[in-house]
């Protein structure tokens, strides 16, 4: 988030400088209305999302978790883990970037709220002593003693406020042109643009360039409104319009209103009215602005790289010393070894547990020799209904597909059986693990006093290691030895071979049934 904010600040500042540099040449060539449209370039950059580029990278596969591996036993590492430094106040508040962003937003919100309150206060004062003269469409025209020159205000309730002595100050043609100017502000959405521009100014309150750009934006807005009025006016109305602007150059202006009373820009506005443009020039200027937006946005957009980690195949792991978990696993494997089971697809699982000539394809379909038991009824193939035959065909197709995927790796199973340690090996592994854990506890006891003196608490890790030592010491070696002694490797080999034969016989039975069904379909 902070990276995007910084990129956006730099990009909008650079585009704002560009607009400030080219606005006067653009005004001379294409007119004030195109110059006003230039401010869309930095405004559009605020809505440009981050361009993300996805990159795949190969990373090592995560190592399996092994309790009490060597890094935890090493005294330097476990002492470092027991002594985390106390976080500073900025760290507790999620770091300096978060604090700075919070302070920036607080000032921005305070500035915006204060000016909104001031605007609403001035608007209430204007409306409180006003007299309504009439309406032009949905725009109310009022007279108020609180305004010294005409102004347009209000977004949801658009109003044109005129001074009480409006008729005595302005000639008839001047009054018409003044009303056209304020109506043009409402019709072109300038008041909405003013609100949006002030929100951006509040968000960049710390940036001097933003204040300069805001003043330039408001001038270009008034000059563009002058151009809209003069494009529709007659040639001899220009002088009257200039006099109206000069008469209105007094009093105050509301923040979000559009008024004719800016004294410091009067000379520049009168000069800008001399730069008239034809429709062809304005169209060319708008196309130029659109092209600039299309080019500036991707060039200044924030960019990020989204890394997709693709794990490498794990490398073979050589275990030099057995951990307590490995010892316990060896005992569990030894105890479970006599009951070797082969997992087969659920559709044909029951078939492998029965005789060679009987297959339970599913819960309601059994094939035994030339007979088919379906939904509790035993029939020959010829006696089945068309619906039952279709059901059998579908079940057989699924069963054959499942059996084709079934493979019993007899060699691997026997290698696993051969790797089961005998009682003496198991005892040596267990003794080695006990010695390693006892050494860790001894080192911890030596350093415990020093750790507590430094304000650290080693009790939690010490309790965990002692609990592991107790679990290792609680292993019943007699039962483990009995389990290992009961491992009958010949019986396991015969069981595996029988399972493989059952799979082959089931395939043959399904093949015979498939041939029978194929023959039944031939004319």
Short mmCIF file of C-alpha atoms in Angstrom, two decimals:
data_model
loop_
_atom_site.label_atom_id
_atom_site.label_comp_id
_atom_site.label_asym_id
_atom_site.label_seq_id
_atom_site.Cartn_x
_atom_site.Cartn_y
_atom_site.Cartn_z
CA UNK A 1 0.00 0.00 0.00
CA UNK A 2 2.74 2.47 0.96
CA UNK A 3 4.65 1.63 -2.26
CA UNK A 4 1.55 2.39 -4.36
CA UNK A 5 1.00 5.69 -2.54
CA UNK A 6 4.59 6.78 -3.09
CA UNK A 7 4.52 5.78 -6.77
CA UNK A 8 1.23 7.60 -7.29
CA UNK A 9 2.49 10.75 -5.54
CA UNK A 10 5.60 10.87 -7.71
CA UNK A 11 3.72 10.08 -10.92
CA UNK A 12 0.94 12.64 -10.37
CA UNK A 13 3.52 15.28 -9.38
CA UNK A 14 5.46 14.66 -12.58
CA UNK A 15 2.29 14.84 -14.70
CA UNK A 16 1.19 18.01 -12.87
CA UNK A 17 4.51 19.67 -13.69
CA UNK A 18 4.01 18.64 -17.31
CA UNK A 19 0.54 20.24 -17.40
CA UNK A 20 1.83 23.44 -15.79
CA UNK A 21 4.54 23.67 -18.45
CA UNK A 22 2.35 23.09 -21.52
CA UNK A 23 -0.92 24.77 -20.53
CA UNK A 24 -0.11 28.20 -21.97
CA UNK A 25 1.19 26.89 -25.32
CA UNK A 26 -1.88 24.64 -25.54
CA UNK A 27 -4.15 27.62 -24.75
CA UNK A 28 -2.66 29.65 -27.59
CA UNK A 29 -2.93 26.77 -30.06
CA UNK A 30 -6.20 25.06 -29.07
CA UNK A 31 -8.01 27.43 -26.69
CA UNK A 32 -8.92 27.50 -23.00
CA UNK A 33 -11.38 24.60 -23.16
CA UNK A 34 -8.67 22.15 -24.25
CA UNK A 35 -6.31 23.61 -21.64
CA UNK A 36 -8.87 22.84 -18.93
CA UNK A 37 -9.07 19.25 -20.22
CA UNK A 38 -5.31 18.81 -19.62
CA UNK A 39 -6.01 18.34 -15.89
CA UNK A 40 -7.61 15.01 -16.71
CA UNK A 41 -4.10 13.60 -17.24
CA UNK A 42 -2.88 13.69 -13.59
CA UNK A 43 -6.42 12.98 -12.35
CA UNK A 44 -6.68 9.80 -14.44
CA UNK A 45 -3.36 8.54 -13.02
CA UNK A 46 -4.99 8.24 -9.57
CA UNK A 47 -7.24 5.47 -10.87
CA UNK A 48 -4.50 3.52 -12.65
CA UNK A 49 -4.12 0.11 -10.96
CA UNK A 50 -0.79 -1.55 -10.34
CA UNK A 51 0.45 -3.53 -13.34
CA UNK A 52 1.40 -6.98 -12.05
CA UNK A 53 3.79 -9.27 -13.90
CA UNK A 54 3.71 -12.95 -12.94
CA UNK A 55 7.02 -14.79 -12.77
CA UNK A 56 7.46 -18.45 -11.96
CA UNK A 57 10.48 -19.38 -9.90
CA UNK A 58 11.75 -22.75 -8.82
CA UNK A 59 12.18 -23.18 -5.09
CA UNK A 60 13.30 -26.17 -3.05
CA UNK A 61 10.49 -28.36 -1.78
CA UNK A 62 9.68 -27.71 1.89
CA UNK A 63 11.49 -30.05 4.20
CA UNK A 64 9.30 -32.35 6.28
CA UNK A 65 8.92 -31.36 9.91
CA UNK A 66 11.07 -33.37 12.24
CA UNK A 67 10.71 -32.74 15.98
CA UNK A 68 13.91 -32.01 17.85
CA UNK A 69 16.07 -31.72 14.75
CA UNK A 70 19.63 -30.52 15.26
CA UNK A 71 18.92 -26.71 15.02
CA UNK A 72 16.67 -26.92 18.07
CA UNK A 73 19.29 -28.88 20.00
CA UNK A 74 22.05 -26.42 19.18
CA UNK A 75 22.51 -24.16 22.19
CA UNK A 76 23.08 -20.92 20.28
CA UNK A 77 19.87 -21.17 18.29
CA UNK A 78 17.57 -22.10 21.13
CA UNK A 79 19.01 -19.36 23.36
CA UNK A 80 18.35 -16.84 20.57
CA UNK A 81 14.77 -18.03 20.27
CA UNK A 82 14.27 -17.60 23.98
CA UNK A 83 15.44 -13.98 23.91
CA UNK A 84 13.26 -11.91 21.57
CA UNK A 85 13.98 -8.20 21.82
CA UNK A 86 11.25 -5.97 23.18
CA UNK A 87 9.54 -4.18 20.27
CA UNK A 88 9.77 -0.40 20.19
CA UNK A 89 6.70 1.82 20.17
CA UNK A 90 6.76 2.27 16.36
CA UNK A 91 7.01 -1.50 15.93
CA UNK A 92 4.01 -2.01 18.21
CA UNK A 93 2.09 0.41 15.99
CA UNK A 94 3.01 -1.61 12.87
CA UNK A 95 6.08 0.46 12.04
CA UNK A 96 6.88 3.99 10.89
CA UNK A 97 5.11 3.69 7.49
CA UNK A 98 1.79 3.04 9.23
CA UNK A 99 2.34 5.93 11.65
CA UNK A 100 3.18 8.36 8.83
CA UNK A 101 0.19 7.24 6.74
CA UNK A 102 -2.11 7.69 9.74
CA UNK A 103 -0.75 11.20 10.41
CA UNK A 104 -1.11 12.11 6.73
CA UNK A 105 -4.74 10.97 6.66
CA UNK A 106 -5.59 12.76 9.92
CA UNK A 107 -4.35 16.10 8.56
CA UNK A 108 -6.07 15.51 5.20
CA UNK A 109 -9.41 14.70 6.83
CA UNK A 110 -9.11 17.66 9.23
CA UNK A 111 -8.43 20.06 6.35
CA UNK A 112 -11.33 18.72 4.29
CA UNK A 113 -13.80 18.77 7.18
CA UNK A 114 -12.82 22.30 8.24
CA UNK A 115 -13.37 23.69 4.75
CA UNK A 116 -16.64 21.80 4.32
CA UNK A 117 -17.90 23.30 7.58
CA UNK A 118 -16.87 26.79 6.43
CA UNK A 119 -18.59 26.29 3.06
CA UNK A 120 -21.83 25.13 4.65
CA UNK A 121 -21.76 28.09 7.04
CA UNK A 122 -21.35 30.56 4.16
CA UNK A 123 -24.03 28.80 2.11
CA UNK A 124 -26.53 29.00 4.99
CA UNK A 125 -25.76 32.71 5.42
CA UNK A 126 -26.35 33.35 1.69
CA UNK A 127 -29.63 31.42 1.60
CA UNK A 128 -30.90 32.81 4.91
CA UNK A 129 -31.32 36.36 3.59
CA UNK A 130 -32.09 35.47 -0.03
CA UNK A 131 -35.05 36.17 -2.28
CA UNK A 132 -35.80 33.74 -5.11
CA UNK A 133 -36.08 35.41 -8.53
CA UNK A 134 -37.07 32.30 -10.48
CA UNK A 135 -35.68 29.10 -11.98
CA UNK A 136 -33.76 28.21 -15.11
CA UNK A 137 -34.42 24.50 -15.47
CA UNK A 138 -33.53 22.96 -12.11
CA UNK A 139 -31.26 25.89 -11.15
CA UNK A 140 -32.65 28.39 -8.67
CA UNK A 141 -31.80 32.08 -9.18
CA UNK A 142 -31.73 34.08 -5.92
CA UNK A 143 -30.78 37.56 -4.68
CA UNK A 144 -28.79 37.83 -1.47
CA UNK A 145 -27.12 40.62 0.45
CA UNK A 146 -24.31 38.19 1.39
CA UNK A 147 -22.81 38.14 -2.11
CA UNK A 148 -21.09 41.04 -3.87
CA UNK A 149 -20.85 39.38 -7.29
CA UNK A 150 -22.65 36.53 -9.10
CA UNK A 151 -21.65 32.98 -8.20
CA UNK A 152 -22.81 29.40 -8.80
CA UNK A 153 -23.02 27.00 -5.85
CA UNK A 154 -24.61 23.71 -4.92
CA UNK A 155 -24.34 20.28 -6.53
CA UNK A 156 -27.53 18.54 -5.44
CA UNK A 157 -29.42 21.85 -5.10
CA UNK A 158 -27.88 24.10 -7.81
CA UNK A 159 -28.18 27.82 -7.15
CA UNK A 160 -27.06 31.03 -8.85
CA UNK A 161 -26.67 33.78 -6.25
CA UNK A 162 -26.85 37.40 -7.43
CA UNK A 163 -26.24 40.60 -5.45
CA UNK A 164 -29.28 42.63 -4.44
CA UNK A 165 -28.27 45.54 -6.75
CA UNK A 166 -27.72 43.26 -9.75
CA UNK A 167 -29.86 45.39 -12.14
CA UNK A 168 -28.17 48.65 -11.19
CA UNK A 169 -24.64 47.18 -11.48
CA UNK A 170 -24.97 45.44 -14.84
CA UNK A 171 -26.49 46.46 -18.17
CA UNK A 172 -29.09 44.14 -19.75
CA UNK A 173 -26.67 42.39 -22.09
CA UNK A 174 -24.13 42.10 -19.27
CA UNK A 175 -26.76 40.48 -17.02
CA UNK A 176 -27.57 37.94 -19.73
CA UNK A 177 -23.91 37.04 -20.21
CA UNK A 178 -23.31 36.76 -16.46
CA UNK A 179 -26.21 34.33 -16.10
CA UNK A 180 -24.91 32.34 -19.07
CA UNK A 181 -21.52 32.10 -17.37
CA UNK A 182 -22.92 30.76 -14.09
CA UNK A 183 -25.28 28.38 -15.91
CA UNK A 184 -22.32 27.06 -17.91
CA UNK A 185 -20.62 26.14 -14.62
CA UNK A 186 -23.63 24.07 -13.55
CA UNK A 187 -24.16 22.42 -16.93
CA UNK A 188 -20.52 21.38 -17.40
CA UNK A 189 -20.14 19.88 -13.92
CA UNK A 190 -17.50 22.37 -12.78
CA UNK A 191 -18.75 22.30 -9.19
CA UNK A 192 -18.28 18.52 -9.01
CA UNK A 193 -14.79 18.98 -10.45
CA UNK A 194 -14.07 21.59 -7.75
CA UNK A 195 -15.01 19.15 -5.02
CA UNK A 196 -12.89 16.39 -6.50
CA UNK A 197 -9.93 18.76 -6.97
CA UNK A 198 -10.13 19.87 -3.35
CA UNK A 199 -10.16 16.25 -2.16
CA UNK A 200 -6.94 15.68 -4.09
CA UNK A 201 -5.49 18.87 -2.61
CA UNK A 202 -6.29 17.63 0.89
CA UNK A 203 -4.60 14.30 0.17
CA UNK A 204 -1.48 16.19 -0.96
CA UNK A 205 -1.60 18.96 1.67
CA UNK A 206 2.14 18.57 2.29
CA UNK A 207 3.06 19.06 -1.38
CA UNK A 208 3.60 22.74 -2.41
CA UNK A 209 3.16 21.72 -6.03
CA UNK A 210 -0.40 20.62 -5.26
CA UNK A 211 -1.37 24.11 -4.05
CA UNK A 212 0.12 25.72 -7.16
CA UNK A 213 -1.69 23.20 -9.37
CA UNK A 214 -5.01 23.80 -7.59
CA UNK A 215 -4.83 27.55 -8.23
CA UNK A 216 -3.92 26.94 -11.89
CA UNK A 217 -6.78 24.46 -12.22
CA UNK A 218 -9.33 26.99 -10.92
CA UNK A 219 -8.05 29.63 -13.36
CA UNK A 220 -8.26 27.23 -16.30
CA UNK A 221 -11.77 26.31 -15.23
CA UNK A 222 -12.92 29.95 -15.30
CA UNK A 223 -11.14 30.58 -18.61
CA UNK A 224 -12.81 27.49 -20.13
CA UNK A 225 -16.19 28.72 -18.91
CA UNK A 226 -15.49 32.12 -20.50
CA UNK A 227 -14.70 30.34 -23.76
CA UNK A 228 -17.94 28.32 -23.62
CA UNK A 229 -19.98 31.51 -23.18
CA UNK A 230 -18.15 33.46 -25.90
CA UNK A 231 -18.39 30.55 -28.38
CA UNK A 232 -22.17 31.00 -28.32
CA UNK A 233 -22.22 34.79 -28.04
CA UNK A 234 -22.22 37.33 -30.84
CA UNK A 235 -19.04 39.17 -31.80
CA UNK A 236 -20.17 42.48 -30.25
CA UNK A 237 -20.90 40.74 -26.93
CA UNK A 238 -17.21 40.30 -26.13
CA UNK A 239 -16.82 43.87 -24.91
CA UNK A 240 -19.92 43.61 -22.71
CA UNK A 241 -18.68 40.32 -21.30
CA UNK A 242 -15.28 41.83 -20.49
CA UNK A 243 -16.96 44.75 -18.67
CA UNK A 244 -19.11 42.30 -16.68
CA UNK A 245 -16.02 40.41 -15.52
CA UNK A 246 -14.32 43.68 -14.54
CA UNK A 247 -17.35 44.82 -12.52
CA UNK A 248 -17.48 41.50 -10.69
CA UNK A 249 -13.82 41.65 -9.62
CA UNK A 250 -14.58 42.39 -5.95
CA UNK A 251 -15.88 40.58 -2.87
CA UNK A 252 -15.20 36.99 -1.83
CA UNK A 253 -15.55 33.55 -3.36
CA UNK A 254 -16.64 30.30 -1.74
CA UNK A 255 -14.32 27.34 -1.90
CA UNK A 256 -16.56 25.04 -3.95
CA UNK A 257 -18.41 27.81 -5.80
CA UNK A 258 -17.54 29.30 -9.19
CA UNK A 259 -17.51 33.08 -9.21
CA UNK A 260 -16.52 36.02 -11.39
CA UNK A 261 -14.74 37.94 -8.65
CA UNK A 262 -11.06 36.90 -8.71
CA UNK A 263 -9.11 40.16 -8.88
CA UNK A 264 -5.64 38.66 -9.22
CA UNK A 265 -6.57 36.71 -12.39
CA UNK A 266 -8.71 39.41 -14.07
CA UNK A 267 -6.02 40.60 -16.49
CA UNK A 268 -5.04 37.04 -17.48
CA UNK A 269 -8.67 36.05 -18.05
CA UNK A 270 -9.30 39.06 -20.27
CA UNK A 271 -6.16 38.23 -22.21
CA UNK A 272 -7.16 34.54 -22.58
CA UNK A 273 -10.48 35.57 -24.15
CA UNK A 274 -8.52 36.88 -27.11
CA UNK A 275 -7.39 33.32 -27.91
CA UNK A 276 -10.46 32.00 -29.68
CA UNK A 277 -10.48 28.56 -31.30
CA UNK A 278 -12.63 26.94 -33.95
CA UNK A 279 -14.31 23.49 -33.61
CA UNK A 280 -11.60 21.80 -35.66
CA UNK A 281 -8.88 23.06 -33.33
CA UNK A 282 -10.85 21.98 -30.26
CA UNK A 283 -11.38 18.50 -31.70
CA UNK A 284 -7.67 18.16 -32.48
CA UNK A 285 -6.84 19.34 -28.97
CA UNK A 286 -9.18 16.81 -27.35
CA UNK A 287 -7.64 14.00 -29.40
CA UNK A 288 -4.23 15.19 -28.24
CA UNK A 289 -5.33 15.07 -24.59
CA UNK A 290 -6.81 11.58 -25.03
CA UNK A 291 -3.58 10.39 -26.64
CA UNK A 292 -1.54 11.89 -23.80
CA UNK A 293 -3.68 10.06 -21.22
CA UNK A 294 -3.37 6.76 -23.07
CA UNK A 295 0.42 7.14 -23.21
CA UNK A 296 1.02 8.56 -19.73
CA UNK A 297 -0.96 6.01 -17.73
CA UNK A 298 0.99 2.85 -18.66
CA UNK A 299 4.30 4.72 -18.63
CA UNK A 300 3.80 6.00 -15.07
CA UNK A 301 1.84 3.06 -13.65
CA UNK A 302 3.05 1.29 -10.53
CA UNK A 303 4.54 -2.09 -11.32
CA UNK A 304 4.83 -5.22 -9.22
CA UNK A 305 6.11 -8.74 -9.71
CA UNK A 306 3.97 -11.63 -8.51
CA UNK A 307 6.25 -14.59 -7.91
CA UNK A 308 4.67 -18.04 -8.22
CA UNK A 309 6.80 -20.59 -6.41
CA UNK A 310 7.10 -23.93 -8.20
CA UNK A 311 8.67 -26.49 -5.84
CA UNK A 312 11.56 -28.55 -7.14
CA UNK A 313 11.41 -32.33 -6.72
CA UNK A 314 12.68 -33.12 -3.23
CA UNK A 315 16.20 -34.44 -3.09
CA UNK A 316 16.85 -37.79 -1.44
CA UNK A 317 17.29 -37.39 2.30
CA UNK A 318 19.95 -39.31 4.19
CA UNK A 319 19.18 -39.63 7.88
CA UNK A 320 22.33 -40.06 9.95
CA UNK A 321 20.79 -40.26 13.39
CA UNK A 322 17.33 -41.39 14.29
CA UNK A 323 15.09 -38.90 16.07
CA UNK A 324 12.56 -40.05 18.67
CA UNK A 325 9.77 -39.74 16.12
CA UNK A 326 11.66 -42.11 13.80
CA UNK A 327 12.00 -44.65 16.59
CA UNK A 328 8.32 -44.50 17.42
CA UNK A 329 7.45 -44.83 13.70
CA UNK A 330 9.66 -47.89 13.39
CA UNK A 331 7.87 -49.54 16.31
CA UNK A 332 4.48 -48.69 14.81
CA UNK A 333 5.50 -50.09 11.42
CA UNK A 334 6.76 -53.25 13.01
CA UNK A 335 3.51 -53.75 14.88
CA UNK A 336 1.43 -53.14 11.76
CA UNK A 337 3.57 -55.15 9.35
CA UNK A 338 1.84 -58.56 9.69
CA UNK A 339 -1.48 -57.16 8.48
CA UNK A 340 -0.51 -55.95 5.00
CA UNK A 341 -3.49 -54.59 3.00
CA UNK A 342 -3.64 -53.48 -0.62
CA UNK A 343 -5.78 -50.46 -1.46
CA UNK A 344 -7.81 -50.90 -4.66
CA UNK A 345 -10.41 -48.67 -6.29
CA UNK A 346 -13.71 -48.75 -4.30
CA UNK A 347 -15.62 -50.17 -7.27
CA UNK A 348 -13.71 -53.47 -7.17
CA UNK A 349 -12.43 -53.59 -3.59
CA UNK A 350 -14.80 -56.35 -2.54
CA UNK A 351 -13.83 -58.46 -5.54
CA UNK A 352 -10.24 -58.78 -4.36
CA UNK A 353 -11.30 -60.10 -0.98
CA UNK A 354 -13.35 -62.97 -2.41
CA UNK A 355 -12.66 -66.05 -4.51
CA UNK A 356 -11.25 -65.87 -8.00
CA UNK A 357 -14.64 -66.45 -9.64
CA UNK A 358 -16.66 -63.94 -7.54
CA UNK A 359 -16.62 -60.17 -7.96
CA UNK A 360 -18.55 -57.60 -5.95
CA UNK A 361 -18.67 -54.75 -8.47
CA UNK A 362 -20.75 -52.58 -6.14
CA UNK A 363 -23.07 -53.03 -3.16
CA UNK A 364 -25.97 -54.31 -5.30
CA UNK A 365 -24.12 -56.07 -8.13
CA UNK A 366 -22.17 -59.36 -7.78
CA UNK A 367 -20.73 -61.50 -10.58
CA UNK A 368 -20.01 -65.16 -9.82
CA UNK A 369 -19.18 -67.48 -12.68
CA UNK A 370 -21.99 -67.22 -15.20
CA UNK A 371 -24.49 -65.78 -12.71
CA UNK A 372 -25.18 -62.13 -11.97
CA UNK A 373 -26.78 -61.04 -8.69
CA UNK A 374 -28.37 -57.62 -9.07
CA UNK A 375 -30.48 -55.98 -6.36
CA UNK A 376 -30.69 -59.32 -4.50
CA UNK A 377 -31.87 -61.32 -7.55
CA UNK A 378 -29.58 -63.86 -9.23
CA UNK A 379 -30.00 -64.21 -13.01
CA UNK A 380 -28.15 -65.31 -16.09
CA UNK A 381 -27.08 -62.75 -18.61
CA UNK A 382 -29.87 -63.73 -20.98
CA UNK A 383 -32.48 -63.20 -18.24
CA UNK A 384 -31.54 -59.60 -17.52
CA UNK A 385 -33.80 -56.75 -18.64
CA UNK A 386 -32.38 -54.15 -21.06
CA UNK A 387 -32.10 -51.66 -18.18
CA UNK A 388 -30.23 -54.20 -16.03
CA UNK A 389 -27.90 -55.07 -18.91
CA UNK A 390 -27.12 -51.38 -19.41
CA UNK A 391 -26.39 -51.07 -15.70
CA UNK A 392 -24.07 -54.10 -15.77
CA UNK A 393 -22.26 -52.73 -18.84
CA UNK A 394 -21.64 -49.41 -17.11
CA UNK A 395 -20.43 -51.10 -13.92
CA UNK A 396 -18.09 -53.39 -15.82
CA UNK A 397 -16.57 -50.47 -17.75
CA UNK A 398 -15.88 -48.65 -14.47
CA UNK A 399 -14.49 -51.78 -12.82
CA UNK A 400 -12.13 -52.55 -15.70
CA UNK A 401 -10.89 -48.95 -15.75
CA UNK A 402 -10.22 -49.11 -12.02
CA UNK A 403 -8.40 -52.43 -12.30
CA UNK A 404 -6.18 -51.13 -15.09
CA UNK A 405 -4.98 -48.43 -12.70
CA UNK A 406 -4.39 -50.93 -9.90
CA UNK A 407 -0.80 -51.99 -9.44
CA UNK A 408 0.78 -53.71 -6.47
CA UNK A 409 4.47 -52.90 -6.25
CA UNK A 410 5.58 -56.16 -4.72
CA UNK A 411 9.27 -55.25 -4.82
CA UNK A 412 8.73 -51.97 -2.94
CA UNK A 413 6.61 -53.62 -0.27
CA UNK A 414 9.25 -56.24 0.33
CA UNK A 415 11.97 -53.57 0.52
CA UNK A 416 9.93 -51.78 3.18
CA UNK A 417 9.51 -55.02 5.09
CA UNK A 418 13.23 -55.73 4.87
CA UNK A 419 13.96 -52.26 6.26
CA UNK A 420 12.09 -52.98 9.51
CA UNK A 421 14.78 -53.00 12.22
CA UNK A 422 15.24 -55.91 14.57
CA UNK A 423 15.13 -55.57 18.34
CA UNK A 424 18.84 -54.81 18.74
CA UNK A 425 18.80 -52.08 16.08
CA UNK A 426 15.71 -50.52 17.62
CA UNK A 427 17.35 -50.51 21.06
CA UNK A 428 20.48 -48.80 19.69
CA UNK A 429 18.41 -46.09 17.96
CA UNK A 430 16.41 -45.50 21.10
CA UNK A 431 19.53 -45.25 23.30
CA UNK A 432 21.08 -42.76 20.88
CA UNK A 433 17.95 -40.58 20.93
CA UNK A 434 17.82 -40.65 24.73
CA UNK A 435 21.46 -39.58 24.90
CA UNK A 436 20.90 -36.67 22.53
CA UNK A 437 17.90 -35.40 24.45
CA UNK A 438 19.62 -35.81 27.81
CA UNK A 439 22.59 -33.80 26.50
CA UNK A 440 20.21 -31.03 25.40
CA UNK A 441 18.61 -30.95 28.85
CA UNK A 442 22.04 -30.83 30.49
CA UNK A 443 23.11 -27.88 28.35
CA UNK A 444 19.86 -26.12 29.10
CA UNK A 445 20.32 -26.58 32.85
CA UNK A 446 23.80 -25.06 32.60
CA UNK A 447 22.49 -21.99 30.80
CA UNK A 448 19.18 -21.59 32.64
CA UNK A 449 20.52 -19.38 35.42
CA UNK A 450 22.31 -17.14 32.93
CA UNK A 451 19.18 -16.86 30.80
CA UNK A 452 16.96 -15.89 33.73
CA UNK A 453 19.50 -13.29 34.87
CA UNK A 454 19.22 -11.71 31.40
CA UNK A 455 15.43 -11.56 31.69
CA UNK A 456 14.72 -14.63 29.56
CA UNK A 457 12.48 -17.54 30.38
CA UNK A 458 13.78 -20.94 29.21
CA UNK A 459 11.13 -22.90 31.10
CA UNK A 460 8.82 -23.37 28.10
CA UNK A 461 11.39 -24.97 25.81
CA UNK A 462 12.88 -26.95 28.69
CA UNK A 463 9.46 -28.37 29.53
CA UNK A 464 8.91 -29.35 25.88
CA UNK A 465 12.26 -31.18 25.66
CA UNK A 466 11.70 -32.95 28.98
CA UNK A 467 8.24 -34.05 27.82
CA UNK A 468 9.79 -35.50 24.65
CA UNK A 469 12.40 -37.32 26.73
CA UNK A 470 9.69 -38.80 28.90
CA UNK A 471 7.77 -39.99 25.83
CA UNK A 472 10.90 -41.72 24.52
CA UNK A 473 11.64 -43.29 27.88
CA UNK A 474 8.05 -44.52 28.09
CA UNK A 475 8.41 -46.71 25.00
CA UNK A 476 7.85 -50.31 26.00
CA UNK A 477 10.81 -52.04 24.43
CA UNK A 478 9.51 -55.47 25.37
CA UNK A 479 6.30 -54.98 23.37
CA UNK A 480 8.30 -53.47 20.51
CA UNK A 481 10.65 -56.47 20.53
CA UNK A 482 7.69 -58.87 20.58
CA UNK A 483 6.13 -57.04 17.62
CA UNK A 484 9.35 -57.26 15.67
CA UNK A 485 9.73 -60.94 16.52
CA UNK A 486 6.23 -61.66 15.16
CA UNK A 487 7.00 -60.20 11.75
CA UNK A 488 6.73 -63.13 9.32
CA UNK A 489 8.33 -61.92 6.12
CA UNK A 490 7.43 -65.07 4.20
CA UNK A 491 3.79 -64.69 5.17
CA UNK A 492 3.82 -61.06 4.08
CA UNK A 493 5.37 -62.03 0.72
CA UNK A 494 2.72 -64.71 0.20
CA UNK A 495 -0.03 -62.20 1.08
CA UNK A 496 1.29 -59.66 -1.41
CA UNK A 497 1.59 -62.29 -4.14
CA UNK A 498 -1.97 -63.46 -3.43
CA UNK A 499 -3.26 -59.92 -3.71
CA UNK A 500 -1.59 -59.55 -7.09
CA UNK A 501 -3.11 -62.84 -8.29
CA UNK A 502 -6.55 -61.66 -7.13
CA UNK A 503 -6.21 -58.54 -9.24
CA UNK A 504 -5.24 -60.57 -12.32
CA UNK A 505 -8.13 -63.01 -11.82
CA UNK A 506 -10.58 -60.14 -11.39
CA UNK A 507 -9.35 -58.66 -14.67
CA UNK A 508 -9.83 -62.01 -16.41
CA UNK A 509 -13.37 -62.43 -15.04
CA UNK A 510 -14.37 -58.93 -16.19
CA UNK A 511 -12.80 -59.58 -19.61
CA UNK A 512 -14.91 -62.75 -20.02
CA UNK A 513 -18.05 -60.86 -19.06
CA UNK A 514 -17.15 -58.07 -21.48
CA UNK A 515 -16.76 -60.60 -24.28
CA UNK A 516 -20.20 -62.04 -23.44
CA UNK A 517 -21.75 -58.60 -23.58
CA UNK A 518 -20.04 -57.78 -26.87
CA UNK A 519 -21.31 -61.04 -28.38
CA UNK A 520 -24.83 -60.21 -27.21
CA UNK A 521 -24.72 -56.89 -29.06
CA UNK A 522 -23.60 -58.40 -32.39
CA UNK A 523 -26.44 -59.11 -34.81
#
